[in-house]
Amino acid sequence: MRTGLLRVVSTLLFAPVAISLSVRLFAQGNGNAVPSGSAAQAADSSSKYALPGCTIDHTKPSDADTALAAQKYADAERLYNDALTVDPASSAAMAGLVRSTLAEGKLPEALALAMKYSSAHPNDAVLLDAVAAARFRRGETDEAGAAMNQAVRLNRCYALTHYDMSRYLYLLGLHASSQRELERAYWLWPDNPDISRTWHETHAVPLTADQKLATLRKLLDNPSQPDARKDAINAAIKGIESSEKGSCVQVSPIEEVKLPIVPVPDNGSIENMKEGGLDLLIDGKKRRLEIDTGSSGLTLSASSAKALGLVPEAQIKIGDIGDDSLAYAVVSHVDDIKIGTMEFKNCMVRVREREDLLDRVPDVDGLIGTDVFQDFLVTLDYPGRELRLGLLPAPPDQQGIRVTALSTAGDETETPVGIADSARDRYIAPQMKDWTQVFRSGHMLIVPTFINTSPVKLFLLDTGAGMSLISPSAAKEVGQVSDFTGLELKGIGGVIQKVSAVSNVSMSIGPVRQTRRNMIILDTGGSTRNAGVEISGKIGIPILRELVLAIDYRDNLVQFTYDPKKGFHAHNDNGRPVN
């Protein structure tokens, strides 16, 4: 990662709050379900973050702001333009127009607008923050951070700059710092709809399971509920009942385990392994799961779950590649999971709802996202054909605290306390000071990557991807684009028929560099929407299987190690080893 980014965060962006299953409910003092905390609670909490010399902005949202918050982007754009007609010097209207253009996915146009306005008004913090928002959304993290720092130096009282800083810091794993900036933003401008919504979400305290069930059943008794809403409520009830069966806690503490990475599919040749799998016991029966950093939780194929006798408990949506990227799964519970010498009880797992591509992959019973092991230090030693799980270094304020469980529910996992109360900044242990600092959104590990001579791009680490992929916009910056004929990409979400590629791509991630003769072009819009920042591609297994990857999910750290003298190595597609 560039040193510029480290400087940015040392002086200092909206993290999407996961909605579990279909409905999420929160408690306020008396236990009644409410969408947010009280005004008195909000005022008391945010006053601790008052900024000297600043005053609270009680400006109500304009019609354009309200339209933007309601995702009525065309209306917002029209209303901001109307405001500029009345007052051509309105920086608020200019910034609003940039943000509405961003929301419509017009990233080049949004940045061009922001730069035009900021150049015309060079010391306007509002417009500098609009530049930062556009650059952040495009994945230009260094430039975004520099613009935010400049904006806050010019005007530390502008709420949206603190809000955007909060989004940035959250993706970096600096959750306490992110919450601090959100608190400042809310104190400065409590009536801003985006700031207010996010603040209340982070302060919402989840109801107990009994409170949730009582509230949902009361909603279900309402005869005016439409059928679609009733289905969502029933799914939420099943999900809550499911989650109460257990949390996949480790039976006996074991500090370290080493597990063989097996070939997937099983072609009998560990030397020429294409992808890696992990053998484990689920309710006493052996299952082989593909190791997938691009997936979340533990997902079983429909046929494997049927053989285990699992009962569906609630429906969720999962994503993957494909023109129709959303696929459906159900959640269920297993009594016991054994991984080597480790044993875990009462674990929620995902099950593909119908037979699909996952059932047709030879010798594979499902997927295991490495975020399942996020309570551990995870080492994927592909050349050594070994997965190692160890203890994470304890932060100075958590010495002696060791609670380890499997996150088999993945991104659907809920916490018993509010986000604001549990927020912690990442901890970089002395032995990890040289590891690569990455962004993280849910299970997605997002790595700053250099492609040829282009500015830094953000790529996902995805051991489940059979090849590395690049987005159309990033491909245009990199090299010559050509069509690939007779090639289909398949994932659990579907099939992509039309494929193009860009040639002669040199990639640098952390200390590792590799050149690809061709890189497939694929739309990454789904990942971008989930992360809130432009994802320019995926780094797939052909590159990652050459490396030893040590992953610290808690602290957003990854160590990339390449040693051509140790273990099994293939050559990349131009006949050369990784550099």
Coordinates of C-alpha atoms in Angstrom, one line a residue, residues 133-526:
A133 CA -16.2 11.6 -2.5
A134 CA -15.8 11.1 -6.3
R135 CA -12.2 9.8 -5.9
F136 CA -13.1 7.5 -3.1
R137 CA -16.0 6.0 -5.0
R138 CA -13.6 5.4 -8.0
G139 CA -11.2 3.6 -5.7
E140 CA -8.6 6.3 -5.8
T141 CA -7.9 6.1 -2.1
D142 CA -4.7 8.1 -1.8
E143 CA -6.1 11.0 -3.8
A144 CA -9.4 10.8 -1.8
G145 CA -7.6 10.9 1.5
A146 CA -5.5 13.9 0.5
A147 CA -8.6 15.8 -0.6
M148 CA -10.3 15.0 2.7
N149 CA -7.4 16.2 4.7
Q150 CA -7.2 19.4 2.7
A151 CA -11.0 20.0 3.1
V152 CA -10.9 19.6 6.9
R153 CA -7.9 22.0 7.1
L154 CA -9.9 24.6 5.3
N155 CA -13.1 24.0 7.2
R156 CA -13.2 21.5 10.1
C157 CA -16.9 22.3 10.7
Y158 CA -18.2 20.8 7.5
A159 CA -20.2 17.6 8.5
L160 CA -20.0 15.7 5.2
T161 CA -16.2 15.7 5.3
H162 CA -16.3 13.9 8.7
Y163 CA -18.9 11.5 7.3
D164 CA -16.8 10.6 4.3
M165 CA -13.8 10.2 6.6
S166 CA -15.9 7.7 8.6
R167 CA -16.6 5.7 5.5
Y168 CA -12.9 5.6 4.6
L169 CA -11.7 4.6 8.1
Y170 CA -14.4 1.9 8.4
L171 CA -13.1 0.1 5.3
L172 CA -9.6 0.3 6.7
G173 CA -10.6 -1.5 9.9
L174 CA -10.3 1.6 12.0
H175 CA -13.8 1.2 13.4
A176 CA -13.5 3.3 16.5
S177 CA -11.9 6.1 14.6
S178 CA -14.7 5.8 12.0
Q179 CA -17.3 6.0 14.7
R180 CA -15.6 9.1 16.1
E181 CA -15.8 10.9 12.7
L182 CA -19.5 9.8 12.4
E183 CA -20.3 11.2 15.8
R184 CA -18.7 14.5 14.8
A185 CA -20.6 14.6 11.6
Y186 CA -23.9 13.9 13.4
W187 CA -23.2 16.6 16.0
L188 CA -22.4 19.1 13.3
W189 CA -25.4 18.3 11.0
P190 CA -28.0 16.1 12.8
D191 CA -30.7 16.8 10.1
N192 CA -28.7 15.4 7.2
P193 CA -30.5 12.3 6.1
D194 CA -27.5 10.1 5.3
I195 CA -25.6 11.1 8.4
S196 CA -28.7 10.7 10.6
R197 CA -29.6 7.3 9.2
T198 CA -26.1 5.9 9.6
W199 CA -25.7 7.3 13.1
H200 CA -28.9 5.8 14.3
E201 CA -28.0 2.4 12.7
T202 CA -24.7 2.3 14.6
H203 CA -26.4 3.2 17.9
A204 CA -29.3 0.8 17.5
V205 CA -29.2 -2.1 20.0
P206 CA -30.5 -5.4 18.7
L207 CA -33.5 -6.8 20.5
T208 CA -33.2 -10.1 22.3
A209 CA -34.4 -13.1 20.4
D210 CA -37.6 -13.3 22.4
Q211 CA -38.3 -9.6 21.8
K212 CA -37.7 -10.0 18.1
L213 CA -40.0 -13.0 17.8
A214 CA -42.8 -11.2 19.7
T215 CA -42.6 -8.1 17.6
L216 CA -42.5 -10.1 14.3
R217 CA -45.4 -12.3 15.3
K218 CA -47.4 -9.2 16.2
L219 CA -46.7 -7.8 12.7
L220 CA -47.7 -11.1 11.2
D221 CA -51.1 -10.9 12.9
N222 CA -51.9 -7.7 11.0
P223 CA -54.4 -8.8 8.2
S224 CA -53.4 -5.9 6.0
Q225 CA -49.8 -7.2 5.5
P226 CA -49.2 -8.0 1.8
D227 CA -48.1 -11.6 1.1
A228 CA -44.6 -10.6 0.1
R229 CA -44.2 -8.9 3.5
K230 CA -45.6 -11.9 5.3
D231 CA -43.1 -14.1 3.5
A232 CA -40.2 -11.8 4.6
I233 CA -41.5 -11.8 8.2
N234 CA -41.8 -15.6 8.3
A235 CA -38.3 -15.9 6.9
A236 CA -37.0 -13.6 9.6
I237 CA -38.8 -15.7 12.3
K238 CA -37.2 -18.8 11.0
G239 CA -33.8 -17.1 10.9
I240 CA -34.0 -16.0 14.5
E241 CA -35.1 -19.4 15.7
S242 CA -32.2 -20.8 13.7
S243 CA -29.6 -18.5 15.2
E244 CA -30.7 -19.4 18.8
K245 CA -29.5 -23.0 18.4
G246 CA -25.9 -22.0 18.8
S247 CA -23.0 -19.9 17.7
C248 CA -20.4 -22.5 16.6
V249 CA -18.1 -22.0 19.6
Q250 CA -15.0 -24.1 19.9
V251 CA -15.4 -27.1 22.3
S252 CA -11.9 -27.2 23.7
P253 CA -9.2 -24.5 23.2
I254 CA -6.5 -25.5 20.7
E255 CA -4.0 -22.8 19.9
E256 CA -2.8 -24.1 16.5
V257 CA -3.8 -26.6 13.9
K258 CA -2.3 -27.6 10.5
L259 CA -4.5 -29.0 7.8
P260 CA -3.7 -30.4 4.3
I261 CA -4.9 -28.4 1.3
V262 CA -6.2 -31.1 -1.1
P263 CA -6.6 -30.8 -4.9
V264 CA -10.0 -29.6 -6.2
P265 CA -11.1 -31.4 -8.3
D266 CA -9.3 -34.5 -7.1
N267 CA -7.1 -35.4 -10.1
G268 CA -4.7 -37.4 -8.1
S269 CA -1.8 -34.9 -8.6
I270 CA -1.0 -32.6 -5.8
E271 CA 1.8 -31.1 -7.9
N272 CA -0.6 -29.8 -10.5
M273 CA -3.4 -28.7 -8.2
K274 CA -5.7 -26.2 -9.9
E275 CA -7.7 -25.1 -6.8
G276 CA -7.5 -26.0 -3.1
G277 CA -10.0 -27.8 -0.9
L278 CA -10.4 -28.6 2.8
D279 CA -11.6 -31.9 4.3
L280 CA -13.7 -31.7 7.4
L281 CA -16.4 -33.7 9.3
I282 CA -19.9 -32.4 9.4
D283 CA -22.1 -34.4 11.8
G284 CA -19.6 -37.2 11.5
K285 CA -19.6 -37.3 7.7
K286 CA -16.6 -36.3 5.6
R287 CA -17.1 -33.4 3.3
R288 CA -14.7 -31.6 1.0
L289 CA -15.1 -27.9 0.6
E290 CA -13.4 -25.5 -1.8
I291 CA -11.4 -22.8 0.0
D292 CA -12.7 -19.5 -1.2
T293 CA -11.6 -16.1 0.0
G294 CA -14.3 -14.6 -2.3
S295 CA -17.1 -16.4 -0.5
S296 CA -18.6 -15.9 3.0
G297 CA -19.5 -18.6 5.5
L298 CA -19.9 -22.3 4.9
T299 CA -22.0 -23.2 1.9
L300 CA -23.1 -26.7 1.1
S301 CA -24.4 -27.9 -2.2
A302 CA -28.0 -29.0 -2.3
S303 CA -27.1 -32.7 -2.8
S304 CA -24.6 -32.7 0.1
A305 CA -27.1 -31.1 2.4
K306 CA -29.7 -33.6 1.4
A307 CA -27.3 -36.5 2.2
L308 CA -26.7 -34.9 5.6
G309 CA -30.5 -34.7 6.3
L310 CA -30.4 -30.9 6.9
V311 CA -33.7 -29.0 7.2
P312 CA -34.1 -25.6 5.6
E313 CA -34.7 -22.8 8.2
A314 CA -34.7 -19.5 6.4
Q315 CA -33.9 -18.1 2.9
I316 CA -31.1 -15.6 2.1
K317 CA -29.5 -14.2 -1.1
I318 CA -25.9 -14.8 -2.0
G319 CA -23.9 -13.4 -4.9
D320 CA -21.4 -14.6 -7.5
I321 CA -20.4 -14.0 -11.1
G322 CA -23.0 -14.2 -13.8
D323 CA -25.4 -11.9 -15.6
D324 CA -27.9 -12.8 -12.9
S325 CA -25.6 -12.5 -10.0
L326 CA -28.0 -13.1 -7.1
A327 CA -28.5 -16.7 -6.2
Y328 CA -30.7 -18.1 -3.4
A329 CA -29.6 -20.2 -0.4
V330 CA -31.2 -21.4 2.8
V331 CA -29.7 -21.6 6.2
S332 CA -29.7 -24.6 8.4
H333 CA -27.9 -25.9 11.5
V334 CA -25.5 -28.8 12.0
D335 CA -24.7 -30.2 15.4
D336 CA -21.0 -30.7 15.0
I337 CA -18.1 -29.6 12.8
K338 CA -14.6 -31.1 13.2
I339 CA -11.6 -29.6 11.4
G340 CA -8.5 -31.5 12.2
T341 CA -8.3 -31.6 16.0
M342 CA -10.7 -28.7 16.4
E343 CA -14.3 -29.3 17.2
F344 CA -17.2 -26.8 17.1
K345 CA -20.9 -27.3 18.2
N346 CA -24.2 -25.9 16.9
C347 CA -23.2 -24.2 13.7
M348 CA -25.3 -22.4 11.1
V349 CA -24.5 -23.2 7.5
R350 CA -25.8 -22.1 4.1
V351 CA -27.3 -24.5 1.7
R352 CA -27.8 -23.9 -2.0
E353 CA -31.6 -24.0 -2.5
R354 CA -31.5 -26.1 -5.6
E355 CA -29.1 -28.2 -7.6
D356 CA -26.8 -26.0 -9.7
L357 CA -23.2 -25.6 -10.8
L358 CA -21.9 -26.3 -7.3
D359 CA -23.5 -29.8 -7.5
R360 CA -21.7 -30.4 -10.8
V361 CA -18.2 -29.6 -9.6
P362 CA -16.4 -33.0 -9.2
D363 CA -15.3 -34.0 -5.7
V364 CA -16.6 -30.8 -4.0
D365 CA -19.4 -30.7 -1.5
G366 CA -19.5 -26.9 -1.1
L367 CA -17.5 -23.8 -0.4
I368 CA -15.8 -22.5 2.8
G369 CA -15.0 -18.8 2.9
T370 CA -11.9 -18.1 4.9
D371 CA -13.9 -15.5 6.9
V372 CA -15.2 -18.6 8.7
F373 CA -11.9 -18.5 10.5
Q374 CA -11.9 -14.8 11.2
D375 CA -11.3 -15.3 14.9
F376 CA -8.0 -17.0 14.0
L377 CA -4.8 -16.1 12.1
V378 CA -5.4 -17.9 8.8
T379 CA -2.4 -19.0 6.7
L380 CA -3.0 -20.4 3.2
D381 CA 0.3 -22.0 2.2
Y382 CA -0.6 -23.2 -1.3
P383 CA 3.0 -24.1 -2.3
G384 CA 3.3 -26.2 0.9
R385 CA -0.3 -27.5 0.4
E386 CA -1.2 -26.6 4.0
L387 CA -3.8 -24.4 5.8
R388 CA -2.7 -23.3 9.3
L389 CA -4.9 -21.7 12.0
G390 CA -3.3 -20.0 14.9
L391 CA -4.0 -17.4 17.6
L392 CA -4.2 -13.7 16.6
P393 CA -1.8 -11.5 18.6
A394 CA -3.8 -10.0 21.5
P395 CA -4.1 -6.2 21.6
P396 CA -2.6 -4.7 24.8
D397 CA -6.1 -4.1 26.3
Q398 CA -7.3 -7.6 25.6
Q399 CA -4.6 -9.8 27.1
G400 CA -6.0 -13.1 28.3
I401 CA -9.2 -12.8 26.3
R402 CA -9.6 -15.8 24.0
V403 CA -13.0 -16.5 22.5
T404 CA -12.8 -18.5 19.3
A405 CA -15.7 -19.6 17.1
L406 CA -16.4 -20.3 13.5
S407 CA -18.3 -17.7 11.6
T408 CA -20.1 -20.3 9.4
A409 CA -23.1 -17.9 8.9
G410 CA -20.7 -15.5 7.2
D411 CA -22.0 -12.0 6.6
E412 CA -25.4 -12.9 8.2
T413 CA -23.7 -13.1 11.6
E414 CA -25.2 -10.6 14.1
T415 CA -23.6 -9.1 17.2
P416 CA -25.5 -8.7 20.5
V417 CA -24.5 -5.1 21.0
G418 CA -24.7 -1.9 18.9
I419 CA -22.0 -1.1 16.4
A420 CA -21.0 2.1 18.2
D421 CA -20.5 0.3 21.5
S422 CA -18.4 -2.5 20.0
A423 CA -16.2 -0.5 17.6
R424 CA -12.5 -1.0 17.9
D425 CA -9.6 0.1 15.8
R426 CA -7.4 -2.6 14.3
Y427 CA -4.2 -3.6 16.1
I428 CA -1.0 -3.9 14.2
A429 CA 1.3 -6.2 16.3
P430 CA 5.0 -5.5 16.1
Q431 CA 5.6 -8.7 14.1
M432 CA 3.0 -7.6 11.5
K433 CA 4.2 -4.0 10.9
D434 CA 5.4 -4.9 7.4
W435 CA 2.2 -6.7 6.4
T436 CA 0.0 -5.2 3.7
Q437 CA -2.9 -3.1 5.0
V438 CA -6.1 -3.9 3.1
F439 CA -9.6 -2.6 3.0
R440 CA -12.4 -5.0 4.1
S441 CA -16.1 -4.9 3.5
G442 CA -17.9 -7.9 5.1
H443 CA -16.0 -10.9 3.9
M444 CA -14.3 -9.1 1.0
L445 CA -10.6 -8.5 1.2
I446 CA -9.8 -5.5 -1.0
V447 CA -6.2 -5.0 -1.9
P448 CA -4.5 -1.9 -3.4
T449 CA -3.0 -3.2 -6.7
F450 CA -0.8 -1.6 -9.3
I451 CA -1.7 -2.5 -12.9
N452 CA 0.9 -1.5 -15.6
T453 CA 1.4 2.2 -15.3
S454 CA -2.2 3.1 -14.1
P455 CA -2.9 4.6 -10.7
V456 CA -3.5 2.2 -7.9
K457 CA -6.7 0.1 -8.3
L458 CA -8.7 -2.0 -5.7
F459 CA -8.9 -5.7 -6.4
L460 CA -10.5 -8.5 -4.4
L461 CA -8.6 -11.6 -3.2
D462 CA -10.6 -14.5 -4.6
T463 CA -9.1 -18.0 -4.3
G464 CA -12.4 -19.3 -5.7
A465 CA -12.0 -17.5 -9.0
G466 CA -10.5 -19.8 -11.6
M467 CA -8.8 -16.9 -13.2
S468 CA -7.9 -13.2 -12.5
L469 CA -10.5 -10.7 -13.7
I470 CA -10.5 -7.0 -14.5
S471 CA -13.4 -4.5 -14.8
P472 CA -14.2 -2.9 -18.2
S473 CA -13.3 0.6 -17.0
A474 CA -9.9 -0.5 -15.6
A475 CA -9.2 -2.6 -18.7
K476 CA -9.6 0.5 -20.9
E477 CA -6.8 2.2 -18.9
V478 CA -4.5 -0.8 -19.0
G479 CA -4.1 -2.0 -22.6
Q480 CA -5.6 -3.5 -25.8
V481 CA -9.0 -5.1 -25.4
S482 CA -10.0 -8.0 -27.6
D483 CA -12.9 -10.5 -27.7
F484 CA -12.5 -14.1 -26.5
T485 CA -14.6 -16.6 -28.5
G486 CA -15.8 -20.0 -27.2
L487 CA -15.1 -19.1 -23.6
E488 CA -17.8 -19.2 -20.8
L489 CA -17.4 -18.2 -17.2
K490 CA -19.4 -20.1 -14.7
G491 CA -20.1 -19.5 -11.1
I492 CA -22.8 -20.6 -8.6
G493 CA -24.8 -17.5 -9.6
G494 CA -24.9 -18.2 -13.4
V495 CA -23.0 -18.2 -16.7
I496 CA -21.5 -15.3 -18.7
Q497 CA -21.6 -15.9 -22.4
K498 CA -19.7 -12.9 -23.8
V499 CA -16.1 -12.5 -22.7
S500 CA -13.4 -10.0 -23.6
A501 CA -9.8 -9.8 -22.4
V502 CA -7.0 -7.3 -22.1
S503 CA -3.5 -8.3 -23.0
N504 CA -0.1 -7.9 -21.3
V505 CA -1.1 -7.0 -17.8
S506 CA 1.6 -6.5 -15.1
M507 CA 0.1 -6.7 -11.5
S508 CA 1.7 -5.8 -8.2
I509 CA 0.1 -6.8 -4.9
G510 CA 2.1 -6.2 -1.8
P511 CA 5.7 -7.2 -2.6
V512 CA 4.7 -9.6 -5.4
R513 CA 4.6 -8.9 -9.1
Q514 CA 3.3 -11.0 -11.9
T515 CA 2.6 -10.5 -15.6
R516 CA -0.4 -12.0 -17.3
R517 CA -0.6 -12.5 -21.1
N518 CA -4.4 -12.0 -21.0
M519 CA -6.8 -11.0 -18.3
I520 CA -10.5 -11.6 -18.7
I521 CA -12.8 -8.5 -18.5
L522 CA -15.9 -8.9 -16.3
D523 CA -18.3 -6.4 -14.8
T524 CA -17.7 -6.0 -11.0
G525 CA -20.8 -3.9 -10.3
G526 CA -22.1 -6.2 -7.7

